[in-house]
Amino acid sequence: MKVRIEYAILGIVALAMVSIFFEFENRKGYVLPSQLRPYNVHMTNSDRETTFLWSIGIYPDYCTFSISSSNYTLTKYNQKLYFYYIYKVKIPNNIVHFSSSYSISCHLSQELSSRIFSLHHNIKNKNKILFLGDFSTSRIGDASNYQHTQTYKPNILTILENDYDQVSEIWHLGDIAYDLFSLKGLRGEEFLMDLEPFASKIPYIAVVGNHEIKSLFRDYQSLFADGLYFSRTIGQSKIIAISSEFDFYFMKPFAFPYKHGYFQYLKQKQVAWLKKTLEEVDRKVTPWVIVVAHKPLYCSQNEESSMIMQVCTIQARVMRDAYEDIFLKYEVDLGIFAHIHLYERTLPVKHHEIIGDYEDTKVFYNPKAPIYVINGVAGNLEGESIVFSITETPDPWTVLITENLGYGILTVHNFTHLEYRQYGFGYSQWDNAFIDLYPTKHLIDTFLIVKTSHI
Ligand SMILES: *[C@@H]1O[C@H](CO)[C@@H](O)[C@H](O)[C@H]1NC(C)=O
Ligand SMILES: *[C@@H]1O[C@H](CO)[C@@H](O)[C@H](O)[C@H]1NC(C)=O
């Protein structure tokens, strides 16, 4: 009797396996075109090539990428992340610049899914870069389960959809989607879907922030192609992006015990690369040097905000200790950062001292020290307990602090003129983040650096 039960169980298991096999077998060779649809299409560039990235929810036989008269066949994905496959293809810039559109097709058995995208080139926008930081759009999930997502600001999407055609690229200075890995990557996916309308037309360049540290930057490096530190030549400027995050391993002794050594190693590599990159800039050809990162070197303290105190005392000091002397030695003109969800802009400053006399805080002739900008106003509201409030007593080198939603545009005019403009939408960080604030667009700050000393 006992033996028979065992046989019966075995029989049932075998039957189940056979039926599963046939279920599976029934679908073989058939997929829905929507499963093959390339999505999250976005692009980034370097001085030589443009990288196009997309995801697909099923492993295809192959994908093709066509631009101008060139076709590229990709038989292998670059990364599998969570439940999707990520493809990256690098195309020489000269091909991209002469093309107005590109197409991506993915194939599986008899099925095919294709999409066509138009590129946006406009000579008028050349050398204009849009900067923003700490930006999320995600609606999925229970926000209170995640760090710093009390109220995200999805209305910046409308703003970017309206204004992307005024610049040649967008740079996101860290803290991406809050967080790329949340809900097994769903937030990152949703964020990239939201960006697609403009990130498939102009480069969307991502710099790492503290929210990308988890899993040692894996999600960031899978979903973007910029790297942890990199540089770009844009007109007569060199823009150098560094990771501020390698410097903070010691602040989380319990969270990252085994990662300290790795972070220290990355830090040393980055500093050596930074010095070499700065040294190699020929200032007669490329007079402007701009460094961008997530965490700032200078920001005004505010005792009323514990968040600001932590960033503007401890973290800013770590950043200054690590990088200020390098910036001074190589005569960096401008630093642009985020992390603080405000906008703040300094005078030329060196070791806490204003360098020069300034009646006019909007035009600087041959300044002798860098100007620093914090542009994290796209950042989420962190909630009542961690407010980024504006101090009534800004530090002496600070010209302006504002809190309303916004972005900045850097224009590299020519060998002698570099201009930064900050645009604001709405009037307070407590503005309704779900209504269209675009009609309230206004100029918050503008400054011009004029340099003739190198000619
Ligand atoms: C590239 O692929 C497209 C679409 O599959 C095709 O129409 C075109 O002829 C191909 N071009 C070349 C140069 O192979
Ligand atoms: C550089 O750009 C500025 C601002 O647009 C302009 O006023 C100036 O004439 C330009 N200089 C040269 C040499 O083109």
Tab-separated table of C-alpha atoms and ligand atoms in Angstrom:
chain	number	residue	atom	x	y	z
A	1	MET	CA	0.000	0.000	0.000
A	2	LYS	CA	2.763	2.367	1.013
A	3	VAL	CA	4.696	1.772	-2.183
A	4	ARG	CA	1.640	2.515	-4.259
A	5	ILE	CA	1.252	5.964	-2.661
A	6	GLU	CA	4.811	6.778	-3.559
A	7	TYR	CA	4.208	5.714	-7.131
A	8	ALA	CA	1.075	7.799	-7.195
A	9	ILE	CA	2.994	10.877	-5.994
A	10	LEU	CA	5.712	10.229	-8.549
A	11	GLY	CA	3.065	9.886	-11.232
A	12	ILE	CA	1.462	13.176	-10.268
A	13	VAL	CA	4.818	14.961	-10.262
A	14	ALA	CA	5.677	13.494	-13.675
A	15	LEU	CA	2.304	14.516	-15.026
A	16	ALA	CA	2.734	18.037	-13.695
A	17	MET	CA	6.177	18.300	-15.294
A	18	VAL	CA	4.895	17.031	-18.617
A	19	SER	CA	2.000	19.473	-18.564
A	20	ILE	CA	4.321	22.366	-17.648
A	21	PHE	CA	6.566	21.317	-20.514
A	22	PHE	CA	3.636	21.301	-22.908
A	23	GLU	CA	2.404	24.645	-21.609
A	24	PHE	CA	5.840	26.033	-22.316
A	25	GLU	CA	6.074	24.183	-25.583
A	26	ASN	CA	2.784	25.699	-26.700
A	27	ARG	CA	4.236	29.210	-26.480
A	28	LYS	CA	7.532	28.372	-28.113
A	29	GLY	CA	8.108	30.457	-31.155
A	30	TYR	CA	5.368	32.924	-30.334
A	31	VAL	CA	5.766	36.233	-28.545
A	32	LEU	CA	3.735	39.366	-28.415
A	33	PRO	CA	5.334	42.191	-30.373
A	34	SER	CA	4.927	44.343	-27.259
A	35	GLN	CA	7.267	41.985	-25.379
A	36	LEU	CA	9.908	42.715	-27.995
A	37	ARG	CA	9.411	46.457	-27.921
A	38	PRO	CA	12.617	48.396	-27.223
A	39	TYR	CA	11.855	50.861	-24.427
A	40	ASN	CA	13.675	53.266	-22.087
A	41	VAL	CA	15.554	54.519	-25.114
A	42	HIS	CA	18.094	57.158	-24.190
A	43	MET	CA	21.445	58.420	-25.354
A	44	THR	CA	24.668	59.811	-23.997
A	45	ASN	CA	27.864	60.957	-25.652
A	46	SER	CA	31.591	61.324	-25.280
A	47	ASP	CA	33.956	63.429	-27.361
A	48	ARG	CA	34.154	60.697	-30.012
A	49	GLU	CA	30.983	58.663	-29.906
A	50	THR	CA	27.347	58.623	-28.933
A	51	THR	CA	25.942	55.683	-26.999
A	52	PHE	CA	22.330	54.651	-27.506
A	53	LEU	CA	20.752	52.490	-24.787
A	54	TRP	CA	17.481	50.611	-24.583
A	55	SER	CA	15.825	47.859	-22.603
A	56	ILE	CA	13.705	44.940	-23.676
A	57	GLY	CA	11.594	42.670	-21.508
A	58	ILE	CA	12.447	39.388	-23.236
A	59	TYR	CA	15.694	37.955	-24.568
A	60	PRO	CA	15.510	38.425	-28.347
A	61	ASP	CA	17.450	36.598	-31.064
A	62	TYR	CA	19.037	39.915	-31.967
A	63	CYS	CA	18.410	43.658	-32.212
A	64	THR	CA	19.425	45.982	-35.025
A	65	PHE	CA	20.260	49.632	-34.774
A	66	SER	CA	20.109	51.753	-37.939
A	67	ILE	CA	21.306	55.283	-38.386
A	68	SER	CA	22.104	57.057	-41.671
A	69	SER	CA	23.072	54.193	-43.940
A	70	SER	CA	24.730	52.121	-41.225
A	71	ASN	CA	23.168	49.058	-39.671
A	72	TYR	CA	24.449	47.425	-36.519
A	73	THR	CA	23.353	43.958	-35.437
A	74	LEU	CA	23.547	43.174	-31.742
A	75	THR	CA	23.316	39.494	-30.944
A	76	LYS	CA	24.051	39.855	-27.245
A	77	TYR	CA	22.676	42.186	-24.606
A	78	ASN	CA	25.100	44.183	-22.443
A	79	GLN	CA	23.434	43.531	-19.118
A	80	LYS	CA	20.564	41.673	-17.628
A	81	LEU	CA	19.146	43.712	-14.767
A	82	TYR	CA	16.203	42.416	-12.734
A	83	PHE	CA	13.752	41.235	-15.410
A	84	TYR	CA	14.998	43.056	-18.460
A	85	TYR	CA	17.870	43.123	-20.913
A	86	ILE	CA	19.864	46.271	-21.624
A	87	TYR	CA	21.485	47.007	-24.968
A	88	LYS	CA	24.128	49.646	-25.650
A	89	VAL	CA	25.520	50.614	-29.020
A	90	LYS	CA	28.284	53.151	-29.625
A	91	ILE	CA	28.140	55.195	-32.840
A	92	PRO	CA	30.817	57.646	-34.027
A	93	ASN	CA	29.668	61.234	-33.464
A	94	ASN	CA	30.092	62.281	-37.092
A	95	ILE	CA	27.436	59.741	-38.155
A	96	VAL	CA	25.063	60.884	-35.412
A	97	HIS	CA	25.521	64.571	-36.196
A	98	PHE	CA	24.582	64.115	-39.832
A	99	SER	CA	21.540	62.024	-39.135
A	100	SER	CA	18.078	63.168	-38.216
A	101	SER	CA	16.683	59.848	-37.055
A	102	TYR	CA	17.530	56.311	-35.990
A	103	SER	CA	15.630	53.092	-35.564
A	104	ILE	CA	15.839	50.124	-33.230
A	105	SER	CA	14.360	46.734	-34.113
A	106	CYS	CA	14.377	43.581	-32.021
A	107	HIS	CA	13.686	40.155	-33.476
A	108	LEU	CA	12.620	36.841	-32.005
A	109	SER	CA	11.713	33.949	-34.282
A	110	GLN	CA	9.215	35.385	-36.763
A	111	GLU	CA	8.308	38.334	-34.609
A	112	LEU	CA	9.751	41.843	-34.934
A	113	SER	CA	9.244	45.094	-33.060
A	114	SER	CA	10.639	48.373	-34.406
A	115	ARG	CA	10.680	51.950	-33.252
A	116	ILE	CA	11.921	55.096	-34.956
A	117	PHE	CA	13.263	58.128	-33.084
A	118	SER	CA	14.145	61.592	-34.247
A	119	LEU	CA	17.290	63.317	-33.111
A	120	HIS	CA	17.262	66.946	-32.135
A	121	HIS	CA	20.169	68.973	-33.476
A	122	ASN	CA	19.952	72.710	-33.523
A	123	ILE	CA	22.996	74.798	-34.214
A	124	LYS	CA	21.503	77.600	-32.120
A	125	ASN	CA	21.672	75.431	-29.004
A	126	LYS	CA	25.226	74.344	-29.524
A	127	ASN	CA	27.275	74.703	-26.342
A	128	LYS	CA	24.193	75.118	-24.158
A	129	ILE	CA	23.843	72.558	-21.406
A	130	LEU	CA	20.956	72.085	-19.021
A	131	PHE	CA	21.892	71.033	-15.469
A	132	LEU	CA	19.655	69.671	-12.766
A	133	GLY	CA	20.073	67.373	-9.799
A	134	ASP	CA	18.312	65.078	-7.345
A	135	PHE	CA	15.476	64.303	-9.671
A	136	SER	CA	12.784	61.622	-9.554
A	137	THR	CA	9.454	61.123	-11.276
A	138	SER	CA	8.417	57.802	-9.903
A	139	ARG	CA	4.845	57.258	-8.849
A	140	ILE	CA	5.146	53.556	-8.139
A	141	GLY	CA	5.024	52.098	-4.674
A	142	ASP	CA	4.681	53.397	-1.177
A	143	ALA	CA	6.931	56.424	-1.050
A	144	SER	CA	7.374	56.260	2.702
A	145	ASN	CA	9.239	52.967	2.336
A	146	TYR	CA	12.071	54.634	0.534
A	147	GLN	CA	14.571	57.219	1.516
A	148	HIS	CA	13.904	60.849	0.688
A	149	THR	CA	10.775	60.402	-1.360
A	150	GLN	CA	8.105	62.104	0.686
A	151	THR	CA	7.051	64.185	-2.285
A	152	TYR	CA	8.813	63.834	-5.595
A	153	LYS	CA	8.443	66.541	-8.233
A	154	PRO	CA	7.003	64.996	-11.380
A	155	ASN	CA	6.083	68.382	-12.843
A	156	ILE	CA	9.693	68.948	-13.846
A	157	LEU	CA	9.009	66.432	-16.617
A	158	THR	CA	6.654	68.851	-18.352
A	159	ILE	CA	9.290	71.530	-17.914
A	160	LEU	CA	11.965	69.378	-19.559
A	161	GLU	CA	9.610	68.325	-22.359
A	162	ASN	CA	9.014	72.023	-23.065
A	163	ASP	CA	12.603	73.201	-22.821
A	164	TYR	CA	14.920	70.378	-23.915
A	165	ASP	CA	14.961	71.816	-27.442
A	166	GLN	CA	16.781	74.907	-26.180
A	167	VAL	CA	19.911	72.973	-25.198
A	168	SER	CA	22.241	70.422	-26.751
A	169	GLU	CA	22.320	68.107	-23.732
A	170	ILE	CA	20.993	67.524	-20.218
A	171	TRP	CA	23.207	66.672	-17.248
A	172	HIS	CA	21.705	65.081	-14.118
A	173	LEU	CA	24.040	65.704	-11.181
A	174	GLY	CA	23.330	62.620	-9.093
A	175	ASP	CA	20.496	61.065	-7.090
A	176	ILE	CA	18.572	59.463	-9.866
A	177	ALA	CA	14.943	58.288	-9.529
A	178	TYR	CA	15.103	57.649	-5.735
A	179	ASP	CA	16.248	54.982	-6.337
A	180	LEU	CA	17.164	53.166	-9.533
A	181	PHE	CA	17.075	49.848	-7.644
A	182	SER	CA	13.875	50.436	-5.638
A	183	LEU	CA	11.119	47.836	-6.095
A	184	LYS	CA	13.507	45.522	-7.902
A	185	GLY	CA	14.418	48.181	-10.401
A	186	LEU	CA	10.875	49.277	-11.219
A	187	ARG	CA	11.587	52.853	-10.189
A	188	GLY	CA	14.606	53.084	-12.453
A	189	GLU	CA	12.608	51.643	-15.329
A	190	GLU	CA	9.744	54.021	-14.795
A	191	PHE	CA	12.103	56.970	-14.540
A	192	LEU	CA	13.782	56.117	-17.846
A	193	MET	CA	10.384	55.674	-19.488
A	194	ASP	CA	9.484	59.175	-18.367
A	195	LEU	CA	12.727	60.563	-19.793
A	196	GLU	CA	12.407	58.873	-23.179
A	197	PRO	CA	10.550	61.694	-24.988
A	198	PHE	CA	13.638	63.924	-24.707
A	199	ALA	CA	16.461	61.559	-23.667
A	200	SER	CA	16.033	59.740	-26.994
A	201	LYS	CA	16.555	63.038	-28.857
A	202	ILE	CA	19.476	64.681	-27.030
A	203	PRO	CA	22.122	63.183	-24.731
A	204	TYR	CA	21.051	62.713	-21.114
A	205	ILE	CA	24.237	62.522	-19.087
A	206	ALA	CA	24.154	61.095	-15.572
A	207	VAL	CA	26.619	61.716	-12.743
A	208	VAL	CA	26.601	59.534	-9.595
A	209	GLY	CA	25.203	60.654	-6.265
A	210	ASN	CA	24.842	59.007	-2.876
A	211	HIS	CA	21.617	57.295	-3.962
A	212	GLU	CA	23.572	55.329	-6.548
A	213	ILE	CA	26.052	53.823	-4.069
A	214	LYS	CA	24.011	50.785	-3.115
A	215	SER	CA	25.128	47.664	-4.966
A	216	LEU	CA	28.367	49.522	-5.703
A	217	PHE	CA	26.881	51.621	-8.514
A	218	ARG	CA	25.660	48.517	-10.407
A	219	ASP	CA	22.251	49.908	-11.420
A	220	TYR	CA	23.736	53.256	-12.382
A	221	GLN	CA	26.438	51.655	-14.493
A	222	SER	CA	23.990	49.262	-16.148
A	223	LEU	CA	21.391	51.870	-17.042
A	224	PHE	CA	23.728	54.696	-18.054
A	225	ALA	CA	26.975	54.670	-19.982
A	226	ASP	CA	28.862	57.652	-18.606
A	227	GLY	CA	31.017	56.001	-15.955
A	228	LEU	CA	31.863	57.064	-12.437
A	229	TYR	CA	34.075	59.939	-13.626
A	230	PHE	CA	34.461	61.336	-17.134
A	231	SER	CA	35.044	64.504	-19.114
A	232	ARG	CA	33.527	66.176	-22.193
A	233	THR	CA	34.756	68.905	-24.476
A	234	ILE	CA	31.891	71.270	-25.221
A	235	GLY	CA	32.805	74.248	-27.338
A	236	GLN	CA	35.718	76.007	-25.657
A	237	SER	CA	35.090	74.253	-22.354
A	238	LYS	CA	36.106	71.069	-20.648
A	239	ILE	CA	33.446	69.730	-18.320
A	240	ILE	CA	34.797	67.234	-15.847
A	241	ALA	CA	32.443	65.036	-13.828
A	242	ILE	CA	33.714	63.335	-10.691
A	243	SER	CA	32.098	61.083	-8.138
A	244	SER	CA	31.816	62.781	-4.763
A	245	GLU	CA	30.808	59.455	-3.268
A	246	PHE	CA	34.171	57.697	-2.894
A	247	ASP	CA	35.011	60.171	-0.146
A	248	PHE	CA	32.292	59.148	2.227
A	249	TYR	CA	33.016	55.515	2.980
A	250	PHE	CA	34.223	56.383	6.470
A	251	MET	CA	30.914	58.060	7.303
A	252	LYS	CA	29.082	54.762	7.152
A	253	PRO	CA	31.365	52.441	9.061
A	254	PHE	CA	28.604	49.922	9.686
A	255	ALA	CA	26.803	50.148	6.382
A	256	PHE	CA	29.762	49.577	4.127
A	257	PRO	CA	32.401	47.702	6.120
A	258	TYR	CA	33.775	45.606	3.270
A	259	LYS	CA	33.457	48.385	0.728
A	260	HIS	CA	35.858	50.857	2.347
A	261	GLY	CA	38.935	49.490	0.666
A	262	TYR	CA	37.225	49.472	-2.710
A	263	PHE	CA	36.030	53.062	-2.283
A	264	GLN	CA	39.497	54.161	-1.234
A	265	TYR	CA	40.938	52.498	-4.299
A	266	LEU	CA	38.381	54.222	-6.563
A	267	LYS	CA	39.105	57.539	-4.860
A	268	GLN	CA	42.836	57.260	-5.528
A	269	LYS	CA	42.229	56.330	-9.143
A	270	GLN	CA	39.818	59.221	-9.578
A	271	VAL	CA	42.202	61.792	-8.080
A	272	ALA	CA	45.054	60.615	-10.323
A	273	TRP	CA	42.723	60.743	-13.355
A	274	LEU	CA	41.413	64.191	-12.362
A	275	LYS	CA	44.900	65.679	-12.056
A	276	LYS	CA	45.985	64.173	-15.355
A	277	THR	CA	42.814	65.357	-17.122
A	278	LEU	CA	43.222	68.887	-15.751
A	279	GLU	CA	46.892	68.946	-16.668
A	280	GLU	CA	46.152	67.919	-20.241
A	281	VAL	CA	43.678	70.723	-20.927
A	282	ASP	CA	45.289	73.181	-23.308
A	283	ARG	CA	43.863	76.422	-21.980
A	284	LYS	CA	44.748	78.265	-25.190
A	285	VAL	CA	42.311	76.002	-27.034
A	286	THR	CA	39.946	75.210	-24.164
A	287	PRO	CA	40.072	78.153	-21.758
A	288	TRP	CA	37.089	77.064	-19.641
A	289	VAL	CA	37.237	74.282	-17.078
A	290	ILE	CA	34.097	73.325	-15.194
A	291	VAL	CA	33.947	70.554	-12.603
A	292	VAL	CA	30.629	68.943	-11.701
A	293	ALA	CA	29.786	66.450	-8.950
A	294	HIS	CA	26.931	65.576	-6.654
A	295	LYS	CA	28.152	66.926	-3.307
A	296	PRO	CA	29.197	70.583	-2.976
A	297	LEU	CA	32.369	72.150	-1.547
A	298	TYR	CA	30.627	75.275	-0.303
A	299	CYS	CA	27.128	75.728	1.057
A	300	SER	CA	25.663	77.979	3.709
A	301	GLN	CA	25.051	76.439	7.096
A	302	ASN	CA	21.618	76.613	8.658
A	303	GLU	CA	21.126	75.516	12.246
A	304	GLU	CA	17.431	75.053	11.650
A	305	SER	CA	18.019	72.189	9.243
A	306	SER	CA	19.899	69.148	10.509
A	307	MET	CA	20.209	67.951	6.906
A	308	ILE	CA	21.890	71.171	5.818
A	309	MET	CA	24.168	71.121	8.857
A	310	GLN	CA	25.336	67.620	8.032
A	311	VAL	CA	26.004	68.468	4.393
A	312	CYS	CA	27.362	71.990	4.771
A	313	THR	CA	29.626	71.337	7.709
A	314	ILE	CA	30.876	67.746	7.526
A	315	GLN	CA	30.355	66.695	3.911
A	316	ALA	CA	31.385	70.014	2.319
A	317	ARG	CA	34.571	69.968	4.422
A	318	VAL	CA	35.416	66.473	3.201
A	319	MET	CA	34.901	67.663	-0.377
A	320	ARG	CA	37.074	70.768	0.143
A	321	ASP	CA	39.830	68.731	1.764
A	322	ALA	CA	39.775	66.336	-1.138
A	323	TYR	CA	39.415	68.679	-4.117
A	324	GLU	CA	39.738	72.406	-3.397
A	325	ASP	CA	43.518	72.601	-3.737
A	326	ILE	CA	43.348	70.672	-7.003
A	327	PHE	CA	40.693	73.048	-8.380
A	328	LEU	CA	42.794	76.052	-7.334
A	329	LYS	CA	46.044	74.694	-8.709
A	330	TYR	CA	44.496	74.004	-12.125
A	331	GLU	CA	42.416	77.183	-12.130
A	332	VAL	CA	38.976	75.632	-12.413
A	333	ASP	CA	36.505	78.370	-13.391
A	334	LEU	CA	33.244	76.963	-12.141
A	335	GLY	CA	31.920	74.120	-10.016
A	336	ILE	CA	28.324	72.896	-10.333
A	337	PHE	CA	26.872	70.552	-7.715
A	338	ALA	CA	23.536	69.327	-6.320
A	339	HIS	CA	22.699	67.227	-3.190
A	340	ILE	CA	21.173	70.180	-1.320
A	341	HIS	CA	17.659	70.631	-2.676
A	342	LEU	CA	18.104	74.385	-3.054
A	343	TYR	CA	19.851	76.751	-5.440
A	344	GLU	CA	22.905	78.562	-4.055
A	345	ARG	CA	25.614	80.523	-5.861
A	346	THR	CA	28.886	81.945	-4.559
A	347	LEU	CA	31.347	84.677	-5.464
A	348	PRO	CA	34.860	83.551	-6.468
A	349	VAL	CA	36.025	81.829	-3.282
A	350	LYS	CA	39.238	80.220	-2.084
A	351	HIS	CA	39.713	78.590	1.331
A	352	HIS	CA	36.652	80.406	2.701
A	353	GLU	CA	37.826	83.799	1.453
A	354	ILE	CA	36.187	85.878	-1.226
A	355	ILE	CA	38.860	86.604	-3.819
A	356	GLY	CA	38.348	90.062	-5.313
A	357	ASP	CA	36.031	92.995	-4.668
A	358	TYR	CA	32.581	92.739	-6.125
A	359	GLU	CA	30.034	95.507	-6.362
A	360	ASP	CA	28.501	93.692	-9.303
A	361	THR	CA	27.752	90.092	-8.422
A	362	LYS	CA	26.670	89.216	-11.969
A	363	VAL	CA	29.766	89.879	-14.072
A	364	PHE	CA	33.252	88.681	-13.164
A	365	TYR	CA	36.332	89.821	-15.082
A	366	ASN	CA	39.269	87.429	-14.842
A	367	PRO	CA	38.265	86.025	-11.431
A	368	LYS	CA	41.083	84.466	-9.449
A	369	ALA	CA	39.120	81.655	-7.841
A	370	PRO	CA	36.257	79.324	-8.782
A	371	ILE	CA	32.576	80.235	-8.496
A	372	TYR	CA	30.402	77.446	-7.064
A	373	VAL	CA	26.788	76.650	-7.825
A	374	ILE	CA	24.449	74.242	-6.054
A	375	ASN	CA	21.556	73.221	-8.252
A	376	GLY	CA	19.546	70.527	-6.479
A	377	VAL	CA	16.178	72.269	-6.653
A	378	ALA	CA	14.640	69.520	-8.748
A	379	GLY	CA	15.068	67.439	-5.596
A	380	ASN	CA	12.227	65.786	-3.768
A	381	LEU	CA	10.671	67.236	-0.680
A	382	GLU	CA	12.207	65.196	2.062
A	383	GLY	CA	9.311	65.719	4.444
A	384	GLU	CA	8.684	67.909	7.461
A	385	SER	CA	11.509	66.423	9.501
A	386	ILE	CA	14.321	66.975	6.972
A	387	VAL	CA	13.595	70.330	5.439
A	388	PHE	CA	16.158	72.119	3.314
A	389	SER	CA	15.227	75.540	4.652
A	390	ILE	CA	16.912	78.758	3.569
A	391	THR	CA	19.087	80.423	6.171
A	392	GLU	CA	18.594	84.084	7.007
A	393	THR	CA	22.352	84.456	7.392
A	394	PRO	CA	24.027	83.008	4.293
A	395	ASP	CA	27.793	82.611	4.402
A	396	PRO	CA	29.612	85.788	3.233
A	397	TRP	CA	30.659	84.381	-0.149
A	398	THR	CA	27.090	83.435	-1.060
A	399	VAL	CA	25.232	85.725	-3.473
A	400	LEU	CA	21.856	84.024	-3.477
A	401	ILE	CA	19.878	81.067	-2.129
A	402	THR	CA	16.466	80.101	-3.506
A	403	GLU	CA	14.199	77.122	-3.022
A	404	ASN	CA	11.735	76.888	-5.896
A	405	LEU	CA	11.864	74.175	-8.528
A	406	GLY	CA	14.254	74.793	-11.396
A	407	TYR	CA	17.217	74.024	-13.588
A	408	GLY	CA	20.289	75.855	-14.842
A	409	ILE	CA	21.622	76.509	-18.335
A	410	LEU	CA	25.318	76.942	-18.945
A	411	THR	CA	26.276	78.669	-22.189
A	412	VAL	CA	29.836	78.409	-23.420
A	413	HIS	CA	29.718	81.489	-25.648
A	414	ASN	CA	33.323	81.601	-26.808
A	415	PHE	CA	36.943	81.967	-25.631
A	416	THR	CA	36.124	84.901	-23.404
A	417	HIS	CA	32.526	84.525	-22.208
A	418	LEU	CA	30.897	81.843	-20.063
A	419	GLU	CA	27.369	82.337	-18.784
A	420	TYR	CA	25.145	80.555	-16.262
A	421	ARG	CA	21.400	81.117	-15.877
A	422	GLN	CA	19.106	79.569	-13.310
A	423	TYR	CA	15.412	79.320	-14.143
A	424	GLY	CA	12.694	78.910	-11.540
A	425	PHE	CA	9.175	77.496	-11.662
A	426	GLY	CA	6.698	78.263	-8.926
A	427	TYR	CA	7.881	80.164	-5.869
A	428	SER	CA	8.495	77.769	-2.999
A	429	GLN	CA	9.621	74.213	-2.334
A	430	TRP	CA	6.115	73.604	-0.938
A	431	ASP	CA	4.407	74.424	-4.241
A	432	ASN	CA	2.102	71.718	-5.525
A	433	ALA	CA	4.457	69.390	-7.358
A	434	PHE	CA	1.678	67.847	-9.404
A	435	ILE	CA	0.399	70.916	-11.243
A	436	ASP	CA	1.882	72.463	-14.356
A	437	LEU	CA	4.272	75.137	-13.134
A	438	TYR	CA	5.682	75.876	-16.577
A	439	PRO	CA	3.671	79.111	-17.016
A	440	THR	CA	5.483	80.528	-13.957
A	441	LYS	CA	8.925	80.189	-15.552
A	442	HIS	CA	11.199	83.046	-14.523
A	443	LEU	CA	14.874	83.880	-14.330
A	444	ILE	CA	16.260	83.353	-10.826
A	445	ASP	CA	19.925	84.167	-11.288
A	446	THR	CA	22.404	84.880	-14.020
A	447	PHE	CA	26.128	85.498	-14.054
A	448	LEU	CA	28.810	85.943	-16.650
A	449	ILE	CA	32.499	85.136	-16.387
A	450	VAL	CA	34.655	87.150	-18.754
A	451	LYS	CA	38.211	86.005	-19.141
A	452	THR	CA	40.835	87.751	-21.222
A	453	SER	CA	43.900	86.876	-19.146
A	454	HIS	CA	44.681	83.759	-21.200
A	455	ILE	CA	44.736	85.506	-24.593
B	1	LIG	C1	19.576	48.647	-42.917
B	1	LIG	O1	18.404	48.092	-42.413
B	1	LIG	C2	17.223	48.628	-42.983
B	1	LIG	C3	16.046	48.090	-42.227
B	1	LIG	O2	16.207	46.748	-41.953
B	1	LIG	C4	17.187	48.278	-44.466
B	1	LIG	O3	16.041	48.809	-45.057
B	1	LIG	C5	18.436	48.861	-45.115
B	1	LIG	O4	18.504	48.467	-46.473
B	1	LIG	C6	19.694	48.411	-44.427
B	1	LIG	N1	20.825	49.159	-44.920
B	1	LIG	C7	22.026	48.609	-45.147
B	1	LIG	C8	23.093	49.534	-45.658
B	1	LIG	O5	22.245	47.441	-44.931
B	2	LIG	C1	31.776	86.214	-27.035
B	2	LIG	O1	30.446	86.105	-26.572
B	2	LIG	C2	29.935	87.284	-25.988
B	2	LIG	C3	28.578	86.970	-25.419
B	2	LIG	O2	27.728	86.440	-26.395
B	2	LIG	C4	29.910	88.403	-27.025
B	2	LIG	O3	29.429	89.591	-26.420
B	2	LIG	C5	31.316	88.610	-27.539
B	2	LIG	O4	31.299	89.579	-28.565
B	2	LIG	C6	31.894	87.320	-28.076
B	2	LIG	N1	33.284	87.497	-28.427
B	2	LIG	C7	33.775	87.084	-29.562
B	2	LIG	C8	35.226	87.320	-29.780
B	2	LIG	O5	33.097	86.532	-30.407
